[in-house]
Structures are given as C-alpha cells and as structure tokens.
C-alpha cells in the first residue's frame, strides 16, 4: 500500500508541474529521477555544457570515443584494425554483393575516406571487386574467404565489446535507451546525404522548423 501511495504522490507532483504531459512522460521522468539518486561519480570529463541538449550530445560523443578505444584492443591480433572496418565487412556480408557507394553510405562515411577504407580492405585480401553485370561502369564488392573468416573471428569480439560498455546497465534500461534514441538515428540517417554541402544555419532552420520550434 505504501508503494501505491508513493507512486500516486509522485504522479501528483509531476502532473502539477507538467499538466500537459501523459503517463509515458511521467514514467520516463520517474525513471530518470530514480537513476539520478543511484548514479555515482563525476558525470563527464572536461567542460560540462550548461544546456541539456549539449550535455546529452557530449555524453554520446564520449561513449563513442571510449567504444572506439576499446575496439582497438578488441581487434588486436585479428585482420581488422578498427570498428569501421568491421562495419564495412558486415554490410558487405549482409547485402551480399553491394555497390561501393552502398557500403559507404550505409556506414555514414565520406566518399573519399570510405573509398580509401575499402581499398585497404581489398589490398589486405578481405574483399574483392567485380564488374556489375548490367552496368559495366559499376563495381560491386564481395567478401573473400579471408574476409568471411575475419567476420567470424571479430563478431565475438564485437559482442564482447558491447557487453563491456553496457555491462552495469539493467536490460530494461538498455531497451529504454534504444527506444529513446532510435528516432534520432532514423531521422538523421535519412537526412545526412541531403545536408551534405548545405550551410549549417540552413540545416538548423530546416530541422527545427520540421518540429515547429
């Protein structure tokens, strides 16, 4: 009964301060407050942004950098050097026989750096090219036997790497993070090609106007 009263009181406090929000907003708010009481240690290194948006992006950015650093250790002794190389091989494996441009765009890479990476993978004997049957100007890519072995070897390392990064996070929290962030990834994965070459202020106006801000 006490737990029920606690929950009702928490809802009343929330609704008083956020009268336009609903149950889902309350649940997120309640979980965040609960996690804030449990968290220990300094939040982030360096300058802490004074705005919520900036702090969120800094946390995501630092996690990405840490992930890349640990990936270097995970791939030690394997044919791969960085997590982006694994992403390219995994894309080729999944798409079977993709065009170069498909691999580059799928992995959110610049054309020049993506082409360089694919050339390095080719020179190391992990992928090979073949001319498209219908358009002789196009090159398609496939994994070599060595590339398939590299995928097999590194997959378990990638899985262990992910486990390391979120080991202390409860499974429900991991699912919540996915749910909260997936729309950001979906939205900007669809927009980034269009935004390439645009001025930043034009991008800002377009994105914020989409939400009516």
PDB file of C-alpha atoms in Angstrom:
ATOM      1  CA  UNK A   1       0.000   0.000   0.000  1.00  0.00           C
ATOM      2  CA  UNK A   2       2.842   2.374   0.855  1.00  0.00           C
ATOM      3  CA  UNK A   3       4.346   1.883  -2.611  1.00  0.00           C
ATOM      4  CA  UNK A   4       0.997   2.728  -4.202  1.00  0.00           C
ATOM      5  CA  UNK A   5       0.703   5.930  -2.163  1.00  0.00           C
ATOM      6  CA  UNK A   6       4.301   6.844  -3.096  1.00  0.00           C
ATOM      7  CA  UNK A   7       3.532   6.351  -6.786  1.00  0.00           C
ATOM      8  CA  UNK A   8       0.294   8.351  -6.612  1.00  0.00           C
ATOM      9  CA  UNK A   9       2.058  11.206  -4.848  1.00  0.00           C
ATOM     10  CA  UNK A  10       4.871  11.155  -7.407  1.00  0.00           C
ATOM     11  CA  UNK A  11       2.290  11.338 -10.219  1.00  0.00           C
ATOM     12  CA  UNK A  12       0.501  14.231  -8.495  1.00  0.00           C
ATOM     13  CA  UNK A  13       3.768  16.192  -8.141  1.00  0.00           C
ATOM     14  CA  UNK A  14       4.670  15.514 -11.753  1.00  0.00           C
ATOM     15  CA  UNK A  15       1.253  16.467 -13.141  1.00  0.00           C
ATOM     16  CA  UNK A  16       1.202  19.675 -11.104  1.00  0.00           C
ATOM     17  CA  UNK A  17       4.442  20.786 -12.767  1.00  0.00           C
ATOM     18  CA  UNK A  18       3.751  19.225 -16.206  1.00  0.00           C
ATOM     19  CA  UNK A  19      -0.023  19.417 -16.732  1.00  0.00           C
ATOM     20  CA  UNK A  20       0.182  18.753 -20.468  1.00  0.00           C
ATOM     21  CA  UNK A  21       2.229  15.554 -20.221  1.00  0.00           C
ATOM     22  CA  UNK A  22       0.942  11.998 -20.076  1.00  0.00           C
ATOM     23  CA  UNK A  23       1.700   8.653 -18.463  1.00  0.00           C
ATOM     24  CA  UNK A  24       4.657   7.846 -20.739  1.00  0.00           C
ATOM     25  CA  UNK A  25       6.276  11.193 -19.908  1.00  0.00           C
ATOM     26  CA  UNK A  26       5.754  10.526 -16.202  1.00  0.00           C
ATOM     27  CA  UNK A  27       7.337   7.075 -16.454  1.00  0.00           C
ATOM     28  CA  UNK A  28      10.441   8.497 -18.159  1.00  0.00           C
ATOM     29  CA  UNK A  29      10.613  11.305 -15.580  1.00  0.00           C
ATOM     30  CA  UNK A  30      10.258   8.839 -12.701  1.00  0.00           C
ATOM     31  CA  UNK A  31      12.995   6.546 -14.041  1.00  0.00           C
ATOM     32  CA  UNK A  32      15.381   9.466 -14.595  1.00  0.00           C
ATOM     33  CA  UNK A  33      14.888  10.740 -11.041  1.00  0.00           C
ATOM     34  CA  UNK A  34      15.415   7.240  -9.670  1.00  0.00           C
ATOM     35  CA  UNK A  35      18.616   6.777 -11.680  1.00  0.00           C
ATOM     36  CA  UNK A  36      19.948  10.176 -10.582  1.00  0.00           C
ATOM     37  CA  UNK A  37      19.818   9.002  -6.956  1.00  0.00           C
ATOM     38  CA  UNK A  38      21.718   5.814  -7.821  1.00  0.00           C
ATOM     39  CA  UNK A  39      24.430   7.311 -10.035  1.00  0.00           C
ATOM     40  CA  UNK A  40      27.834   7.935  -8.504  1.00  0.00           C
ATOM     41  CA  UNK A  41      30.985   9.605  -9.740  1.00  0.00           C
ATOM     42  CA  UNK A  42      31.744  12.563 -11.957  1.00  0.00           C
ATOM     43  CA  UNK A  43      29.393  12.829 -14.926  1.00  0.00           C
ATOM     44  CA  UNK A  44      31.781  13.753 -17.748  1.00  0.00           C
ATOM     45  CA  UNK A  45      35.336  14.963 -18.123  1.00  0.00           C
ATOM     46  CA  UNK A  46      36.246  18.462 -19.204  1.00  0.00           C
ATOM     47  CA  UNK A  47      33.747  21.271 -19.559  1.00  0.00           C
ATOM     48  CA  UNK A  48      30.168  20.342 -18.677  1.00  0.00           C
ATOM     49  CA  UNK A  49      27.723  22.009 -21.098  1.00  0.00           C
ATOM     50  CA  UNK A  50      25.187  24.288 -19.482  1.00  0.00           C
ATOM     51  CA  UNK A  51      22.316  23.065 -21.661  1.00  0.00           C
ATOM     52  CA  UNK A  52      20.637  19.672 -21.627  1.00  0.00           C
ATOM     53  CA  UNK A  53      20.992  19.173 -25.399  1.00  0.00           C
ATOM     54  CA  UNK A  54      24.731  19.826 -25.263  1.00  0.00           C
ATOM     55  CA  UNK A  55      25.255  17.566 -22.257  1.00  0.00           C
ATOM     56  CA  UNK A  56      23.398  14.702 -23.930  1.00  0.00           C
ATOM     57  CA  UNK A  57      25.470  15.003 -27.090  1.00  0.00           C
ATOM     58  CA  UNK A  58      28.705  15.226 -25.096  1.00  0.00           C
ATOM     59  CA  UNK A  59      27.844  12.021 -23.224  1.00  0.00           C
ATOM     60  CA  UNK A  60      27.034  10.243 -26.507  1.00  0.00           C
ATOM     61  CA  UNK A  61      30.252  11.552 -28.073  1.00  0.00           C
ATOM     62  CA  UNK A  62      32.427  10.439 -25.159  1.00  0.00           C
ATOM     63  CA  UNK A  63      30.832   6.987 -25.135  1.00  0.00           C
ATOM     64  CA  UNK A  64      31.585   6.716 -28.865  1.00  0.00           C
ATOM     65  CA  UNK A  65      35.234   7.659 -28.313  1.00  0.00           C
ATOM     66  CA  UNK A  66      35.560   5.142 -25.495  1.00  0.00           C
ATOM     67  CA  UNK A  67      33.937   2.492 -27.677  1.00  0.00           C
ATOM     68  CA  UNK A  68      36.454   3.174 -30.448  1.00  0.00           C
ATOM     69  CA  UNK A  69      39.346   2.965 -27.968  1.00  0.00           C
ATOM     70  CA  UNK A  70      38.219  -0.394 -26.584  1.00  0.00           C
ATOM     71  CA  UNK A  71      37.579  -1.646 -30.130  1.00  0.00           C
ATOM     72  CA  UNK A  72      41.284  -1.206 -30.838  1.00  0.00           C
ATOM     73  CA  UNK A  73      42.040  -3.615 -28.010  1.00  0.00           C
ATOM     74  CA  UNK A  74      39.259  -5.998 -29.111  1.00  0.00           C
ATOM     75  CA  UNK A  75      40.676  -6.279 -32.646  1.00  0.00           C
ATOM     76  CA  UNK A  76      44.263  -6.837 -31.575  1.00  0.00           C
ATOM     77  CA  UNK A  77      45.550  -9.982 -33.253  1.00  0.00           C
ATOM     78  CA  UNK A  78      42.737 -10.027 -35.833  1.00  0.00           C
ATOM     79  CA  UNK A  79      42.798  -8.959 -39.513  1.00  0.00           C
ATOM     80  CA  UNK A  80      40.907  -5.740 -38.641  1.00  0.00           C
ATOM     81  CA  UNK A  81      42.184  -2.506 -37.126  1.00  0.00           C
ATOM     82  CA  UNK A  82      39.067  -0.507 -36.300  1.00  0.00           C
ATOM     83  CA  UNK A  83      35.340  -0.864 -35.773  1.00  0.00           C
ATOM     84  CA  UNK A  84      34.532   0.941 -39.050  1.00  0.00           C
ATOM     85  CA  UNK A  85      36.289  -1.829 -40.973  1.00  0.00           C
ATOM     86  CA  UNK A  86      34.091  -4.393 -39.265  1.00  0.00           C
ATOM     87  CA  UNK A  87      31.051  -2.285 -40.185  1.00  0.00           C
ATOM     88  CA  UNK A  88      32.059  -2.354 -43.861  1.00  0.00           C
ATOM     89  CA  UNK A  89      32.610  -6.103 -43.897  1.00  0.00           C
ATOM     90  CA  UNK A  90      29.351  -6.720 -42.053  1.00  0.00           C
ATOM     91  CA  UNK A  91      27.485  -4.549 -44.570  1.00  0.00           C
ATOM     92  CA  UNK A  92      29.012  -6.445 -47.497  1.00  0.00           C
ATOM     93  CA  UNK A  93      28.111  -9.746 -45.839  1.00  0.00           C
ATOM     94  CA  UNK A  94      24.510  -8.655 -45.235  1.00  0.00           C
ATOM     95  CA  UNK A  95      23.928  -7.063 -48.663  1.00  0.00           C
ATOM     96  CA  UNK A  96      25.745  -9.980 -50.397  1.00  0.00           C
ATOM     97  CA  UNK A  97      27.070  -8.127 -53.437  1.00  0.00           C
ATOM     98  CA  UNK A  98      26.652  -4.360 -52.902  1.00  0.00           C
ATOM     99  CA  UNK A  99      27.962  -1.396 -54.843  1.00  0.00           C
ATOM    100  CA  UNK A 100      30.829   0.537 -53.255  1.00  0.00           C
ATOM    101  CA  UNK A 101      28.582   3.538 -52.754  1.00  0.00           C
ATOM    102  CA  UNK A 102      26.020   1.423 -50.854  1.00  0.00           C
ATOM    103  CA  UNK A 103      28.634   0.290 -48.362  1.00  0.00           C
ATOM    104  CA  UNK A 104      29.937   3.829 -47.865  1.00  0.00           C
ATOM    105  CA  UNK A 105      26.505   5.442 -47.427  1.00  0.00           C
ATOM    106  CA  UNK A 106      25.212   2.689 -45.134  1.00  0.00           C
ATOM    107  CA  UNK A 107      28.168   3.276 -42.804  1.00  0.00           C
ATOM    108  CA  UNK A 108      27.739   7.084 -42.856  1.00  0.00           C
ATOM    109  CA  UNK A 109      31.186   7.652 -44.343  1.00  0.00           C
ATOM    110  CA  UNK A 110      32.522  10.351 -46.642  1.00  0.00           C
ATOM    111  CA  UNK A 111      33.091   9.139 -50.207  1.00  0.00           C
ATOM    112  CA  UNK A 112      36.853   9.697 -50.093  1.00  0.00           C
ATOM    113  CA  UNK A 113      37.509   8.114 -46.697  1.00  0.00           C
ATOM    114  CA  UNK A 114      35.083   5.262 -47.418  1.00  0.00           C
ATOM    115  CA  UNK A 115      36.776   4.532 -50.735  1.00  0.00           C
ATOM    116  CA  UNK A 116      40.184   4.556 -49.050  1.00  0.00           C
ATOM    117  CA  UNK A 117      38.985   2.114 -46.404  1.00  0.00           C
ATOM    118  CA  UNK A 118      37.530  -0.268 -48.984  1.00  0.00           C
ATOM    119  CA  UNK A 119      40.776  -0.109 -50.957  1.00  0.00           C
ATOM    120  CA  UNK A 120      42.752  -1.017 -47.830  1.00  0.00           C
ATOM    121  CA  UNK A 121      40.443  -3.960 -47.152  1.00  0.00           C
ATOM    122  CA  UNK A 122      40.911  -5.040 -50.765  1.00  0.00           C
ATOM    123  CA  UNK A 123      44.718  -4.757 -50.546  1.00  0.00           C
ATOM    124  CA  UNK A 124      44.665  -6.928 -47.418  1.00  0.00           C
ATOM    125  CA  UNK A 125      42.729  -9.591 -49.297  1.00  0.00           C
ATOM    126  CA  UNK A 126      39.488  -9.276 -47.309  1.00  0.00           C
ATOM    127  CA  UNK A 127      37.245  -8.125 -50.158  1.00  0.00           C
ATOM    128  CA  UNK A 128      37.306  -8.279 -53.938  1.00  0.00           C
ATOM    129  CA  UNK A 129      35.602  -6.347 -56.713  1.00  0.00           C
ATOM    130  CA  UNK A 130      33.710  -7.462 -59.750  1.00  0.00           C
ATOM    131  CA  UNK A 131      32.103  -5.511 -62.565  1.00  0.00           C
ATOM    132  CA  UNK A 132      28.338  -5.147 -62.408  1.00  0.00           C
ATOM    133  CA  UNK A 133      26.642  -7.434 -64.925  1.00  0.00           C
ATOM    134  CA  UNK A 134      24.162  -4.798 -66.096  1.00  0.00           C
ATOM    135  CA  UNK A 135      26.309  -1.658 -65.852  1.00  0.00           C
ATOM    136  CA  UNK A 136      29.974  -2.152 -66.681  1.00  0.00           C
ATOM    137  CA  UNK A 137      30.825   1.214 -65.112  1.00  0.00           C
ATOM    138  CA  UNK A 138      29.850  -0.013 -61.659  1.00  0.00           C
ATOM    139  CA  UNK A 139      31.938  -2.108 -59.285  1.00  0.00           C
ATOM    140  CA  UNK A 140      30.352  -4.492 -56.841  1.00  0.00           C
ATOM    141  CA  UNK A 141      32.085  -5.892 -53.770  1.00  0.00           C
ATOM    142  CA  UNK A 142      32.076  -9.278 -52.115  1.00  0.00           C
ATOM    143  CA  UNK A 143      33.928 -10.893 -49.244  1.00  0.00           C
ATOM    144  CA  UNK A 144      36.841 -13.195 -49.899  1.00  0.00           C
ATOM    145  CA  UNK A 145      37.330 -16.367 -47.864  1.00  0.00           C
ATOM    146  CA  UNK A 146      39.700 -14.368 -45.648  1.00  0.00           C
ATOM    147  CA  UNK A 147      37.035 -11.679 -45.259  1.00  0.00           C
ATOM    148  CA  UNK A 148      34.459 -14.229 -44.171  1.00  0.00           C
ATOM    149  CA  UNK A 149      36.912 -15.609 -41.608  1.00  0.00           C
ATOM    150  CA  UNK A 150      37.585 -12.082 -40.354  1.00  0.00           C
ATOM    151  CA  UNK A 151      33.852 -11.514 -39.833  1.00  0.00           C
ATOM    152  CA  UNK A 152      33.568 -14.777 -37.924  1.00  0.00           C
ATOM    153  CA  UNK A 153      36.617 -14.022 -35.767  1.00  0.00           C
ATOM    154  CA  UNK A 154      35.671 -10.437 -34.971  1.00  0.00           C
ATOM    155  CA  UNK A 155      31.951 -10.954 -34.388  1.00  0.00           C
ATOM    156  CA  UNK A 156      32.504 -12.481 -30.966  1.00  0.00           C
ATOM    157  CA  UNK A 157      34.909  -9.637 -30.134  1.00  0.00           C
ATOM    158  CA  UNK A 158      32.280  -7.066 -31.129  1.00  0.00           C
ATOM    159  CA  UNK A 159      29.669  -8.800 -28.992  1.00  0.00           C
ATOM    160  CA  UNK A 160      32.042  -8.831 -26.012  1.00  0.00           C
ATOM    161  CA  UNK A 161      32.879  -5.174 -26.627  1.00  0.00           C
ATOM    162  CA  UNK A 162      29.195  -4.228 -26.487  1.00  0.00           C
ATOM    163  CA  UNK A 163      28.838  -6.287 -23.311  1.00  0.00           C
ATOM    164  CA  UNK A 164      31.728  -4.407 -21.700  1.00  0.00           C
ATOM    165  CA  UNK A 165      30.219  -0.999 -22.478  1.00  0.00           C
ATOM    166  CA  UNK A 166      26.745  -1.692 -21.020  1.00  0.00           C
ATOM    167  CA  UNK A 167      27.580  -4.448 -18.538  1.00  0.00           C
ATOM    168  CA  UNK A 168      26.369  -2.470 -15.499  1.00  0.00           C
ATOM    169  CA  UNK A 169      23.176  -1.233 -17.177  1.00  0.00           C
ATOM    170  CA  UNK A 170      19.979  -3.218 -16.438  1.00  0.00           C
ATOM    171  CA  UNK A 171      18.410  -4.819 -19.549  1.00  0.00           C
ATOM    172  CA  UNK A 172      15.288  -2.651 -19.297  1.00  0.00           C
ATOM    173  CA  UNK A 173      17.453   0.479 -19.285  1.00  0.00           C
ATOM    174  CA  UNK A 174      19.222  -0.679 -22.434  1.00  0.00           C
ATOM    175  CA  UNK A 175      15.877  -1.150 -24.176  1.00  0.00           C
ATOM    176  CA  UNK A 176      14.743   2.260 -22.954  1.00  0.00           C
ATOM    177  CA  UNK A 177      17.884   3.896 -24.374  1.00  0.00           C
ATOM    178  CA  UNK A 178      17.233   2.255 -27.735  1.00  0.00           C
ATOM    179  CA  UNK A 179      13.626   3.414 -27.713  1.00  0.00           C
ATOM    180  CA  UNK A 180      14.557   6.997 -26.807  1.00  0.00           C
ATOM    181  CA  UNK A 181      17.408   7.386 -29.314  1.00  0.00           C
ATOM    182  CA  UNK A 182      16.270   5.307 -32.283  1.00  0.00           C
ATOM    183  CA  UNK A 183      14.253   8.121 -33.869  1.00  0.00           C
ATOM    184  CA  UNK A 184      17.289  10.434 -33.810  1.00  0.00           C
ATOM    185  CA  UNK A 185      19.307   7.816 -35.709  1.00  0.00           C
ATOM    186  CA  UNK A 186      16.494   7.079 -38.161  1.00  0.00           C
ATOM    187  CA  UNK A 187      15.818  10.751 -38.854  1.00  0.00           C
ATOM    188  CA  UNK A 188      19.370  11.880 -39.482  1.00  0.00           C
ATOM    189  CA  UNK A 189      20.423   8.738 -41.341  1.00  0.00           C
ATOM    190  CA  UNK A 190      17.751   9.711 -43.864  1.00  0.00           C
ATOM    191  CA  UNK A 191      18.773  13.391 -43.915  1.00  0.00           C
ATOM    192  CA  UNK A 192      22.568  13.407 -43.830  1.00  0.00           C
ATOM    193  CA  UNK A 193      23.082  12.909 -47.574  1.00  0.00           C
ATOM    194  CA  UNK A 194      20.722  15.800 -48.299  1.00  0.00           C
ATOM    195  CA  UNK A 195      22.506  18.005 -45.752  1.00  0.00           C
ATOM    196  CA  UNK A 196      25.987  17.403 -47.159  1.00  0.00           C
ATOM    197  CA  UNK A 197      27.216  20.687 -48.608  1.00  0.00           C
ATOM    198  CA  UNK A 198      24.456  22.764 -47.004  1.00  0.00           C
ATOM    199  CA  UNK A 199      25.326  25.664 -44.719  1.00  0.00           C
ATOM    200  CA  UNK A 200      24.878  24.923 -41.030  1.00  0.00           C
ATOM    201  CA  UNK A 201      22.336  27.704 -40.448  1.00  0.00           C
ATOM    202  CA  UNK A 202      20.199  26.322 -43.287  1.00  0.00           C
ATOM    203  CA  UNK A 203      20.355  22.832 -41.758  1.00  0.00           C
ATOM    204  CA  UNK A 204      19.394  24.238 -38.355  1.00  0.00           C
ATOM    205  CA  UNK A 205      16.406  26.121 -39.762  1.00  0.00           C
ATOM    206  CA  UNK A 206      15.190  23.126 -41.731  1.00  0.00           C
ATOM    207  CA  UNK A 207      15.470  20.652 -38.844  1.00  0.00           C
ATOM    208  CA  UNK A 208      13.959  22.894 -36.189  1.00  0.00           C
ATOM    209  CA  UNK A 209      11.138  24.040 -38.472  1.00  0.00           C
ATOM    210  CA  UNK A 210      10.225  20.380 -39.016  1.00  0.00           C
ATOM    211  CA  UNK A 211       9.304  20.324 -35.329  1.00  0.00           C
ATOM    212  CA  UNK A 212       7.802  23.795 -35.320  1.00  0.00           C
ATOM    213  CA  UNK A 213      10.413  25.175 -32.926  1.00  0.00           C
TER     214      UNK A 213
END
